[in-house]
Amino acid sequence: MLRYSYFCRIVKEFFPYSLESGIRNLGVWQKKIHTTAKRYEHEAQESTDETKAQELDRSQDCDSKVMDNLHIPVMVNEVIHCLAPQKGQIFLDMTFGSGGHTRAILQKESDVILYALDRDPTAYSIAEQLSRLYPKQIRAMLGQFSQAEGLLMKAGVQPETFDGVLLDLGCSSMQLDTPERGFSFRKDGPLDMRMDDGRYPDMPTAADVVNALDQQALASILRTYGEEKHARKIASAIIQARSIYPITRTQQLASIVAGAFPPSAIYSRKDLLQRSTHIATKTFQALRIFVNNELNELYTGLKTAQKFLKPGGRLVALSFHSLEDRIVKRFLLGISLTERFNLSVRQKVKQTLQLRSDQENEEEISARTPLMWELIHKKILTPEAQEIQDNPRGRSAKLRAAKKLRN
């Protein structure tokens, strides 16, 4: 089955400041993708037939594996402090995952109502299980950020209902630790990366992307969503490799990326803990973000959170890379995503605040977009050293929190 029509659903207008021309014109790729489809799927069939039985056996044990590898929630104490749950309040967890933050909220205050949203069917299944344990508190919902408004309205939730909204962005441990999902190259699996899993059969997988798009388009994706400085070199290696055989497995792609560099460079990059990271890490990040349309989904999710929060309600967002954090930061500061965020823009924001009491500039201020949020912390919060040691995957977390002032 072809999955390529979903490429045309990527929303472009939110991010023209960072997207290359090839990504802004995704529609022109569609013909190329479709002409490649039949050849790619025919060639890939032979290689996938050998692994189908193995994948089926693995998938049967998937639920038990997931429960053994549940996502460790990041910065729980800080999240609870910022949300400040009180008796009778209503919350929305827009990234339920395995429910770590939701459980922490219930432990802090059990007399609350929590709407638990996630696009991942496995996470939704966990939310449903938890709702059976807490039938009065938990309302499980399956859907993307862009579907949240419709789901909430269908459930009878009106705008300005929630006292707090939480977004814990990125990929969960249970997704990374399940090879069948294709998010990680640490264990071999199909090159999938769809957070919705199989809910939308027409949605392209990461394998579809690397096998169908041309070199310029692939390089644009790697540069934009992975901030990969060697994007052209990696894209060239992918094009060359797929001309011999379709790229269908995670470790196959990781080996192709590594093969574009000398052996000494494969683990030359360091993370925040100064640990060596594989040269393919940013490539996998870029493909995952592109396949799941994560940045546009995030912006839509932030707007939905704003709409459904009460005045005085609290928004807490945990991000794990600069692209996510940049969007959250701009949104809370009321800065357009298309505007270059340099020193002069920051000065404009400060001037807006300083001139509020200046009668001479009253007309100019009234013409500006009013601030929608009051920051709970002026600076971002990051994990404590002990938490990073206990949960290294949370090392890059950045927490921003704010109170809603108005619609």
Short mmCIF file of C-alpha atoms in Angstrom, two decimals:
data_model
loop_
_atom_site.label_atom_id
_atom_site.label_comp_id
_atom_site.label_asym_id
_atom_site.label_seq_id
_atom_site.Cartn_x
_atom_site.Cartn_y
_atom_site.Cartn_z
CA MET A 1 0.00 0.00 0.00
CA LEU A 2 1.28 3.44 -0.87
CA ARG A 3 1.85 5.82 2.01
CA TYR A 4 3.05 8.90 0.18
CA SER A 5 0.04 11.22 0.07
CA TYR A 6 0.77 12.17 3.69
CA PHE A 7 3.88 14.08 2.59
CA CYS A 8 1.57 16.75 1.21
CA ARG A 9 -0.06 17.23 4.61
CA ILE A 10 3.08 18.72 6.18
CA VAL A 11 2.18 22.31 7.01
CA LYS A 12 4.81 24.70 5.67
CA GLU A 13 3.74 28.20 6.61
CA PHE A 14 4.59 27.94 10.31
CA PHE A 15 8.33 27.56 9.77
CA PRO A 16 9.56 29.47 6.71
CA TYR A 17 12.38 30.95 8.79
CA SER A 18 14.08 27.56 9.01
CA LEU A 19 12.85 25.47 6.12
CA GLU A 20 14.83 25.06 2.95
CA SER A 21 13.10 25.67 -0.36
CA GLY A 22 12.83 21.94 -0.99
CA ILE A 23 10.84 21.40 2.18
CA ARG A 24 8.59 24.39 1.58
CA ASN A 25 7.59 22.77 -1.70
CA LEU A 26 6.81 19.26 -0.53
CA GLY A 27 4.11 18.94 -3.15
CA VAL A 28 6.66 18.74 -5.97
CA TRP A 29 8.05 15.54 -4.43
CA GLN A 30 4.79 13.64 -4.74
CA LYS A 31 5.28 12.63 -8.37
CA LYS A 32 8.82 11.49 -7.63
CA ILE A 33 7.65 9.50 -4.61
CA HIS A 34 4.89 7.73 -6.52
CA THR A 35 7.13 6.82 -9.46
CA THR A 36 9.60 5.29 -7.00
CA ALA A 37 6.97 3.45 -4.98
CA LYS A 38 6.35 0.30 -7.02
CA ARG A 39 10.05 -0.39 -7.65
CA TYR A 40 10.93 0.20 -3.99
CA GLU A 41 8.14 -1.98 -2.60
CA HIS A 42 8.91 -4.82 -5.06
CA GLU A 43 12.61 -4.83 -4.19
CA ALA A 44 11.94 -4.49 -0.49
CA GLN A 45 9.50 -7.41 -0.48
CA GLU A 46 12.24 -10.01 -0.86
CA SER A 47 14.24 -8.68 2.06
CA THR A 48 11.22 -8.21 4.33
CA ASP A 49 9.79 -11.70 3.72
CA GLU A 50 12.73 -13.18 5.58
CA THR A 51 12.04 -11.11 8.68
CA LYS A 52 8.23 -11.19 8.78
CA ALA A 53 8.07 -14.27 10.97
CA GLN A 54 10.60 -12.77 13.36
CA GLU A 55 8.68 -9.47 13.51
CA LEU A 56 5.44 -11.32 14.24
CA ASP A 57 7.03 -13.22 17.12
CA ARG A 58 8.45 -9.99 18.50
CA SER A 59 5.16 -8.12 18.21
CA GLN A 60 3.36 -10.78 20.23
CA ASP A 61 5.65 -10.00 23.15
CA CYS A 62 5.47 -6.24 22.60
CA ASP A 63 3.04 -5.43 25.41
CA SER A 64 5.10 -7.22 28.05
CA LYS A 65 8.29 -5.58 26.79
CA VAL A 66 6.69 -2.15 26.93
CA MET A 67 5.53 -2.62 30.48
CA ASP A 68 9.06 -3.62 31.41
CA ASN A 69 10.54 -0.51 29.77
CA LEU A 70 8.17 2.24 30.79
CA HIS A 71 9.24 5.82 30.26
CA ILE A 72 10.86 7.37 33.33
CA PRO A 73 9.21 10.77 33.75
CA VAL A 74 11.60 13.72 33.67
CA MET A 75 11.71 16.56 36.23
CA VAL A 76 8.63 15.29 38.07
CA ASN A 77 9.07 17.54 41.09
CA GLU A 78 9.47 20.64 38.94
CA VAL A 79 6.41 19.73 36.83
CA ILE A 80 4.25 19.24 39.92
CA HIS A 81 5.51 22.48 41.44
CA CYS A 82 4.66 24.43 38.29
CA LEU A 83 1.23 22.85 37.81
CA ALA A 84 0.42 23.17 41.54
CA PRO A 85 -2.58 20.77 41.44
CA GLN A 86 -5.39 21.50 43.90
CA LYS A 87 -8.59 19.75 44.85
CA GLY A 88 -11.30 19.84 42.19
CA GLN A 89 -9.08 21.07 39.37
CA ILE A 90 -9.03 19.73 35.79
CA PHE A 91 -5.85 18.97 33.85
CA LEU A 92 -4.81 17.87 30.38
CA ASP A 93 -1.73 15.71 29.84
CA MET A 94 -1.18 16.07 26.08
CA THR A 95 1.67 13.52 26.01
CA PHE A 96 0.54 10.75 28.36
CA GLY A 97 3.23 8.23 27.38
CA SER A 98 3.32 5.63 30.14
CA GLY A 99 1.64 8.02 32.57
CA GLY A 100 4.50 8.93 34.86
CA HIS A 101 3.56 12.61 35.18
CA THR A 102 -0.15 11.80 35.40
CA ARG A 103 0.47 9.41 38.26
CA ALA A 104 2.59 12.04 40.00
CA ILE A 105 -0.27 14.55 39.76
CA LEU A 106 -2.67 12.01 41.27
CA GLN A 107 -0.22 11.30 44.07
CA LYS A 108 -0.01 14.99 44.84
CA GLU A 109 -3.78 15.53 44.66
CA SER A 110 -6.15 12.63 43.98
CA ASP A 111 -9.31 14.73 43.78
CA VAL A 112 -8.73 16.01 40.25
CA ILE A 113 -9.87 15.13 36.72
CA LEU A 114 -7.14 14.32 34.20
CA TYR A 115 -7.61 14.06 30.44
CA ALA A 116 -4.82 11.84 29.10
CA LEU A 117 -4.03 12.33 25.40
CA ASP A 118 -1.48 10.49 23.27
CA ARG A 119 -1.13 9.69 19.57
CA ASP A 120 0.58 6.36 20.30
CA PRO A 121 -1.89 3.43 20.55
CA THR A 122 0.36 1.71 23.10
CA ALA A 123 0.30 4.78 25.34
CA TYR A 124 -3.47 5.05 24.89
CA SER A 125 -3.82 1.42 26.00
CA ILE A 126 -1.85 2.23 29.17
CA ALA A 127 -4.05 5.29 29.76
CA GLU A 128 -7.17 3.14 29.42
CA GLN A 129 -5.75 0.68 31.97
CA LEU A 130 -5.08 3.55 34.36
CA SER A 131 -8.58 4.93 33.81
CA ARG A 132 -10.01 1.62 35.01
CA LEU A 133 -8.05 2.06 38.23
CA TYR A 134 -9.10 5.72 38.51
CA PRO A 135 -12.49 5.84 36.75
CA LYS A 136 -13.46 9.18 38.31
CA GLN A 137 -10.16 10.88 37.54
CA ILE A 138 -8.76 9.64 34.19
CA ARG A 139 -10.23 10.24 30.73
CA ALA A 140 -8.13 8.51 28.05
CA MET A 141 -8.00 9.97 24.52
CA LEU A 142 -6.21 8.77 21.39
CA GLY A 143 -5.06 11.42 18.92
CA GLN A 144 -2.49 13.93 17.73
CA PHE A 145 -2.14 17.51 18.95
CA SER A 146 -3.94 18.65 15.81
CA GLN A 147 -6.88 16.40 16.72
CA ALA A 148 -7.02 17.41 20.38
CA GLU A 149 -9.52 20.23 20.00
CA GLY A 150 -12.02 18.01 18.21
CA LEU A 151 -11.56 15.21 20.74
CA LEU A 152 -12.05 17.56 23.66
CA MET A 153 -15.16 19.14 22.19
CA LYS A 154 -16.58 15.68 21.45
CA ALA A 155 -15.94 14.75 25.09
CA GLY A 156 -17.92 17.82 26.19
CA VAL A 157 -14.91 19.90 27.23
CA GLN A 158 -15.37 23.58 26.50
CA PRO A 159 -12.67 26.23 26.01
CA GLU A 160 -11.25 27.74 29.22
CA THR A 161 -11.84 24.51 31.15
CA PHE A 162 -8.39 23.37 32.25
CA ASP A 163 -6.39 24.54 35.23
CA GLY A 164 -3.21 23.07 33.82
CA VAL A 165 -1.83 21.56 30.61
CA LEU A 166 1.35 19.49 30.31
CA LEU A 167 3.42 18.72 27.22
CA ASP A 168 6.33 16.29 27.59
CA LEU A 169 7.72 16.39 24.06
CA GLY A 170 9.93 14.08 22.05
CA CYS A 171 10.22 10.31 21.95
CA SER A 172 9.44 8.14 24.97
CA SER A 173 11.66 5.40 26.34
CA MET A 174 9.06 2.76 25.56
CA GLN A 175 9.16 3.85 21.90
CA LEU A 176 12.96 3.90 21.79
CA ASP A 177 13.24 0.54 23.55
CA THR A 178 10.84 -1.28 21.22
CA PRO A 179 12.86 -2.28 18.12
CA GLU A 180 9.68 -2.97 16.12
CA ARG A 181 8.85 0.75 16.19
CA GLY A 182 12.07 1.69 14.40
CA PHE A 183 13.00 4.76 16.45
CA SER A 184 16.46 3.61 17.53
CA PHE A 185 19.40 1.87 15.88
CA ARG A 186 20.69 0.33 19.11
CA LYS A 187 18.65 -2.76 18.24
CA ASP A 188 17.74 -3.67 14.69
CA GLY A 189 14.17 -3.20 13.54
CA PRO A 190 12.07 -2.00 10.62
CA LEU A 191 12.76 1.63 9.67
CA ASP A 192 9.34 2.92 10.71
CA MET A 193 9.35 5.78 13.28
CA ARG A 194 5.60 6.50 13.10
CA MET A 195 4.38 7.60 16.52
CA ASP A 196 0.84 6.70 15.47
CA ASP A 197 2.11 3.16 14.77
CA GLY A 198 -0.25 1.52 12.28
CA ARG A 199 -3.28 3.78 12.80
CA TYR A 200 -2.79 5.46 9.43
CA PRO A 201 -1.60 2.91 6.84
CA ASP A 202 -1.05 5.64 4.25
CA MET A 203 1.30 7.61 6.49
CA PRO A 204 4.90 7.38 5.19
CA THR A 205 7.52 5.61 7.26
CA ALA A 206 11.14 6.66 7.59
CA ALA A 207 11.96 3.94 5.06
CA ASP A 208 9.61 5.60 2.56
CA VAL A 209 11.41 8.90 3.07
CA VAL A 210 14.96 7.64 2.59
CA ASN A 211 14.02 5.48 -0.42
CA ALA A 212 11.86 7.98 -2.31
CA LEU A 213 13.18 11.52 -1.89
CA ASP A 214 16.04 13.01 -3.88
CA GLN A 215 19.36 14.09 -2.44
CA GLN A 216 18.49 17.76 -2.09
CA ALA A 217 15.26 17.00 -0.24
CA LEU A 218 16.95 14.53 2.10
CA ALA A 219 19.74 16.98 2.86
CA SER A 220 17.16 19.68 3.63
CA ILE A 221 15.37 17.39 6.08
CA LEU A 222 18.61 16.42 7.85
CA ARG A 223 19.80 20.01 8.04
CA THR A 224 16.48 21.48 9.17
CA TYR A 225 15.21 18.89 11.62
CA GLY A 226 18.49 17.31 12.75
CA GLU A 227 20.66 20.43 12.59
CA GLU A 228 23.13 18.10 10.88
CA LYS A 229 26.12 19.98 9.46
CA HIS A 230 27.09 17.02 7.27
CA ALA A 231 23.62 16.75 5.73
CA ARG A 232 24.80 16.70 2.12
CA LYS A 233 27.40 14.02 2.73
CA ILE A 234 24.90 11.77 4.54
CA ALA A 235 22.19 12.33 1.91
CA SER A 236 24.66 11.39 -0.81
CA ALA A 237 25.57 8.18 1.03
CA ILE A 238 21.88 7.29 1.36
CA ILE A 239 21.24 7.85 -2.35
CA GLN A 240 24.24 5.72 -3.30
CA ALA A 241 23.30 2.89 -0.93
CA ARG A 242 19.65 2.69 -1.97
CA SER A 243 20.64 2.38 -5.64
CA ILE A 244 21.99 -1.05 -4.73
CA TYR A 245 19.33 -2.19 -2.26
CA PRO A 246 16.31 -0.61 -0.51
CA ILE A 247 16.96 0.76 2.98
CA THR A 248 14.46 -0.94 5.30
CA ARG A 249 16.19 -1.52 8.67
CA THR A 250 17.40 0.80 11.42
CA GLN A 251 20.89 -0.61 11.76
CA GLN A 252 21.20 -0.71 7.98
CA LEU A 253 20.63 3.06 7.85
CA ALA A 254 22.98 3.67 10.79
CA SER A 255 25.71 1.71 8.99
CA ILE A 256 25.17 3.73 5.80
CA VAL A 257 25.52 6.99 7.72
CA ALA A 258 28.60 5.73 9.57
CA GLY A 259 30.13 4.58 6.26
CA ALA A 260 30.21 8.17 5.02
CA PHE A 261 32.79 9.06 7.69
CA PRO A 262 36.19 7.73 8.74
CA PRO A 263 36.05 5.23 11.65
CA SER A 264 37.49 7.80 14.05
CA ALA A 265 34.50 10.13 13.47
CA ILE A 266 31.69 7.64 14.14
CA TYR A 267 31.69 8.24 17.92
CA SER A 268 33.53 11.58 17.95
CA ARG A 269 30.47 13.61 18.99
CA LYS A 270 29.72 14.12 22.67
CA ASP A 271 26.44 14.57 24.52
CA LEU A 272 25.84 16.83 27.53
CA LEU A 273 27.41 14.21 29.78
CA GLN A 274 30.47 14.12 27.51
CA ARG A 275 29.56 10.60 26.44
CA SER A 276 30.25 9.50 22.87
CA THR A 277 27.21 9.49 20.58
CA HIS A 278 26.81 7.76 17.25
CA ILE A 279 27.18 9.87 14.12
CA ALA A 280 23.69 8.74 12.95
CA THR A 281 21.86 10.14 15.98
CA LYS A 282 20.92 13.45 14.35
CA THR A 283 19.84 11.69 11.17
CA PHE A 284 17.40 9.56 13.13
CA GLN A 285 16.11 12.64 14.97
CA ALA A 286 15.53 14.49 11.71
CA LEU A 287 13.65 11.62 10.08
CA ARG A 288 11.48 11.08 13.16
CA ILE A 289 10.52 14.76 13.36
CA PHE A 290 9.73 14.88 9.65
CA VAL A 291 7.74 11.64 9.52
CA ASN A 292 5.58 12.69 12.49
CA ASN A 293 5.31 16.38 11.51
CA GLU A 294 6.33 17.10 15.09
CA LEU A 295 7.08 20.80 14.92
CA ASN A 296 3.82 21.80 13.27
CA GLU A 297 1.97 19.47 15.63
CA LEU A 298 3.69 21.18 18.56
CA TYR A 299 2.62 24.65 17.43
CA THR A 300 -0.96 23.45 16.98
CA GLY A 301 -0.83 21.81 20.41
CA LEU A 302 0.32 25.04 22.04
CA LYS A 303 -2.57 26.95 20.46
CA THR A 304 -5.02 24.28 21.66
CA ALA A 305 -3.59 24.46 25.17
CA GLN A 306 -4.02 28.22 25.17
CA LYS A 307 -7.62 27.94 24.00
CA PHE A 308 -8.67 25.38 26.62
CA LEU A 309 -6.79 26.83 29.60
CA LYS A 310 -8.64 29.08 32.03
CA PRO A 311 -7.24 32.56 32.61
CA GLY A 312 -4.68 31.90 35.31
CA GLY A 313 -4.29 28.30 34.13
CA ARG A 314 -0.78 26.90 33.87
CA LEU A 315 1.09 25.55 30.86
CA VAL A 316 4.15 23.38 31.42
CA ALA A 317 6.27 22.26 28.46
CA LEU A 318 9.24 19.91 28.56
CA SER A 319 11.38 19.97 25.42
CA PHE A 320 14.47 17.96 24.53
CA HIS A 321 16.11 19.76 21.64
CA SER A 322 16.55 23.31 20.46
CA LEU A 323 13.90 23.18 17.73
CA GLU A 324 11.14 22.33 20.19
CA ASP A 325 12.36 24.77 22.82
CA ARG A 326 12.60 27.58 20.28
CA ILE A 327 8.94 27.14 19.32
CA VAL A 328 7.76 27.01 22.94
CA LYS A 329 9.85 30.07 23.84
CA ARG A 330 8.56 32.15 20.96
CA PHE A 331 4.99 31.12 21.61
CA LEU A 332 5.11 32.17 25.25
CA LEU A 333 6.82 35.47 24.40
CA GLY A 334 4.33 36.23 21.63
CA ILE A 335 7.03 36.33 18.96
CA SER A 336 6.09 35.23 15.46
CA LEU A 337 7.70 31.97 14.37
CA THR A 338 8.55 33.64 11.06
CA GLU A 339 10.43 36.54 12.69
CA ARG A 340 14.17 36.35 13.14
CA PHE A 341 14.74 36.00 16.87
CA ASN A 342 17.88 38.06 17.40
CA LEU A 343 18.96 40.67 19.91
CA SER A 344 16.89 43.42 18.36
CA VAL A 345 13.72 41.35 18.73
CA ARG A 346 14.48 40.65 22.38
CA GLN A 347 15.04 44.35 22.89
CA LYS A 348 11.66 45.06 21.33
CA VAL A 349 10.00 42.72 23.82
CA LYS A 350 11.75 44.41 26.72
CA GLN A 351 10.85 47.82 25.41
CA THR A 352 7.21 46.81 25.17
CA LEU A 353 7.22 45.90 28.85
CA GLN A 354 9.13 49.02 29.90
CA LEU A 355 6.96 51.44 27.95
CA ARG A 356 3.64 50.33 29.40
CA SER A 357 3.67 53.19 31.87
CA ASP A 358 4.98 55.71 29.38
CA GLN A 359 2.13 57.99 28.31
CA GLU A 360 4.07 59.26 25.31
CA ASN A 361 4.09 55.80 23.73
CA GLU A 362 0.55 54.79 24.71
CA GLU A 363 -0.72 54.53 21.13
CA GLU A 364 2.22 52.40 20.01
CA ILE A 365 1.77 49.98 22.90
CA SER A 366 -1.96 49.59 22.34
CA ALA A 367 -1.25 48.60 18.75
CA ARG A 368 1.09 45.79 19.80
CA THR A 369 -0.12 42.26 20.41
CA PRO A 370 -0.87 42.02 24.15
CA LEU A 371 1.11 39.50 26.15
CA MET A 372 -0.81 36.25 26.58
CA TRP A 373 1.40 34.60 29.20
CA GLU A 374 3.13 35.37 32.47
CA LEU A 375 6.29 33.30 32.85
CA ILE A 376 6.44 31.34 36.10
CA HIS A 377 10.23 31.20 35.81
CA LYS A 378 12.19 33.81 33.89
CA LYS A 379 14.80 31.23 32.89
CA ILE A 380 14.37 27.66 31.76
CA LEU A 381 14.63 24.87 34.32
CA THR A 382 16.92 21.90 33.69
CA PRO A 383 17.34 18.59 35.55
CA GLU A 384 19.43 18.40 38.69
CA ALA A 385 22.74 16.56 38.50
CA GLN A 386 21.42 13.61 40.50
CA GLU A 387 18.43 13.17 38.20
CA ILE A 388 20.68 13.22 35.15
CA GLN A 389 22.80 10.53 36.75
CA ASP A 390 19.72 8.42 37.56
CA ASN A 391 18.02 9.03 34.20
CA PRO A 392 20.57 10.02 31.52
CA ARG A 393 17.90 10.22 28.82
CA GLY A 394 16.52 13.30 30.53
CA ARG A 395 19.83 15.16 30.40
CA SER A 396 18.76 17.58 27.65
CA ALA A 397 15.35 18.44 29.13
CA LYS A 398 14.29 22.08 29.30
CA LEU A 399 11.20 23.10 31.22
CA ARG A 400 9.25 26.28 30.51
CA ALA A 401 6.11 27.19 32.45
CA ALA A 402 3.69 30.08 32.26
CA LYS A 403 0.27 31.28 33.43
CA LYS A 404 -2.33 32.24 30.88
CA LEU A 405 -3.38 35.88 31.11
CA ARG A 406 -6.13 36.01 28.48
CA ASN A 407 -7.38 34.41 25.27
#
